[in-house]
Coordinates of C-alpha atoms in Angstrom, one line a residue:
X140 CA 169.4 -106.7 105.0
X141 CA 166.2 -106.2 103.0
X142 CA 167.6 -102.9 101.7
X143 CA 170.5 -104.7 100.2
X144 CA 168.2 -107.1 98.4
X145 CA 166.0 -104.2 97.1
X146 CA 169.1 -102.4 95.8
X147 CA 170.3 -105.6 94.0
X148 CA 166.8 -106.1 92.6
X149 CA 166.7 -102.5 91.3
X150 CA 170.1 -102.9 89.7
X151 CA 169.0 -106.1 88.0
X152 CA 165.8 -104.6 86.7
X153 CA 167.8 -101.6 85.3
X154 CA 170.3 -104.0 83.6
X155 CA 167.4 -106.0 82.0
X156 CA 165.8 -102.9 80.7
X157 CA 169.1 -101.7 79.2
X158 CA 169.5 -105.1 77.5
X159 CA 166.0 -105.2 76.2
X160 CA 165.9 -101.6 74.8
X161 CA 169.7 -101.2 74.2
X162 CA 169.6 -99.8 70.7
X163 CA 166.7 -97.6 71.3
X164 CA 168.1 -95.9 74.4
X165 CA 171.7 -95.8 73.4
X166 CA 173.1 -92.3 73.2
X167 CA 173.9 -92.8 69.6
X168 CA 170.3 -93.8 68.8
X169 CA 168.9 -90.8 70.7
X170 CA 171.4 -88.5 69.0
X171 CA 170.4 -89.9 65.6
X172 CA 166.7 -89.4 66.3
X173 CA 167.3 -85.8 67.5
X174 CA 169.3 -85.0 64.3
X175 CA 166.6 -86.5 62.1
X176 CA 164.0 -84.3 63.9
X177 CA 166.2 -81.2 63.5
X178 CA 166.6 -81.9 59.8
X179 CA 162.8 -82.4 59.4
X180 CA 162.1 -79.1 61.2
X181 CA 164.7 -77.3 59.0
X182 CA 163.1 -78.8 55.9
X183 CA 159.6 -77.8 57.0
X184 CA 160.8 -74.3 57.7
X185 CA 162.3 -73.9 54.2
X186 CA 159.7 -75.7 52.1
X187 CA 156.3 -74.6 53.4
X188 CA 154.8 -71.5 52.0
X189 CA 152.1 -70.4 54.4
X190 CA 153.6 -70.4 57.8
X191 CA 152.9 -67.8 60.5
X192 CA 155.6 -66.2 62.4
X193 CA 154.7 -68.3 65.5
X194 CA 155.0 -71.5 63.5
X195 CA 158.3 -70.5 62.0
X196 CA 159.7 -69.6 65.5
X197 CA 158.4 -72.9 66.8
X198 CA 160.1 -74.9 64.1
X199 CA 163.4 -73.0 64.6
X200 CA 163.3 -73.6 68.3
X201 CA 162.6 -77.3 67.7
X202 CA 165.6 -77.6 65.4
X203 CA 167.8 -75.8 67.8
X204 CA 166.7 -77.9 70.8
X205 CA 167.2 -81.1 68.9
X206 CA 170.7 -80.1 68.0
X207 CA 171.4 -79.4 71.7
X208 CA 170.0 -82.8 72.6
X209 CA 172.2 -84.4 70.0
X210 CA 175.2 -82.7 71.7
X211 CA 174.0 -83.6 75.2
X212 CA 173.4 -87.3 74.3
X213 CA 177.0 -88.1 74.6
X214 CA 177.6 -86.3 77.9
X215 CA 178.2 -88.2 81.2
X216 CA 175.1 -86.8 82.7
X217 CA 173.0 -88.3 79.9
X218 CA 174.7 -91.7 80.2
X219 CA 173.7 -91.7 83.9
X220 CA 170.0 -91.4 83.1
X221 CA 167.9 -94.4 83.9
X222 CA 166.6 -96.7 81.2
X223 CA 163.1 -95.6 81.9
X224 CA 163.9 -92.0 81.3
X225 CA 165.8 -92.7 78.1
X226 CA 162.9 -94.9 76.9
X227 CA 160.4 -92.1 77.7
X228 CA 162.7 -89.6 75.7
X229 CA 162.8 -92.1 72.8
X230 CA 159.0 -92.3 72.8
X231 CA 158.6 -88.5 73.0
X232 CA 160.9 -88.1 70.0
X233 CA 158.9 -90.6 68.0
X234 CA 155.7 -88.7 68.9
X235 CA 157.2 -85.4 68.0
X236 CA 158.4 -86.8 64.6
X237 CA 154.9 -88.2 63.9
X238 CA 153.3 -84.8 64.8
X239 CA 155.7 -82.9 62.6
X240 CA 155.2 -85.2 59.6
X241 CA 151.4 -85.0 60.1
X242 CA 151.4 -81.2 60.2
X243 CA 153.7 -81.1 57.1
X244 CA 151.2 -83.3 55.2
X245 CA 148.4 -80.8 56.0
X246 CA 150.3 -77.7 54.8
X247 CA 150.9 -76.7 51.3
X248 CA 154.5 -77.2 50.1
X249 CA 155.9 -74.5 47.8
X250 CA 157.3 -75.8 44.6
X251 CA 158.9 -74.2 41.6
X252 CA 156.7 -76.1 39.1
X253 CA 153.0 -75.8 38.6
X254 CA 151.1 -78.9 39.5

């Protein structure tokens, strides 16, 4: 009988997490974050002047994987992920965005006009 109560308790906790973080962990929100990160990676790839081949490859892979994540976000498998895993993914995407923006601020951006 205690197994039934534990199962009901876990379902209730999952429901509460999905209500509290609904917009952040919704597949549309995750897909939008992934698309934004892919666009930032493409922009960084095009606009920075002094990138090594490894950095270029890393940015291209990041853009490609974010586009795959955007497509996967609406799959039934993604919808079955727990709220904790989706929230962790949301936080990882935020961290990746912050790191990409920080690295872009450190590099020189190529412009057509002399500064």
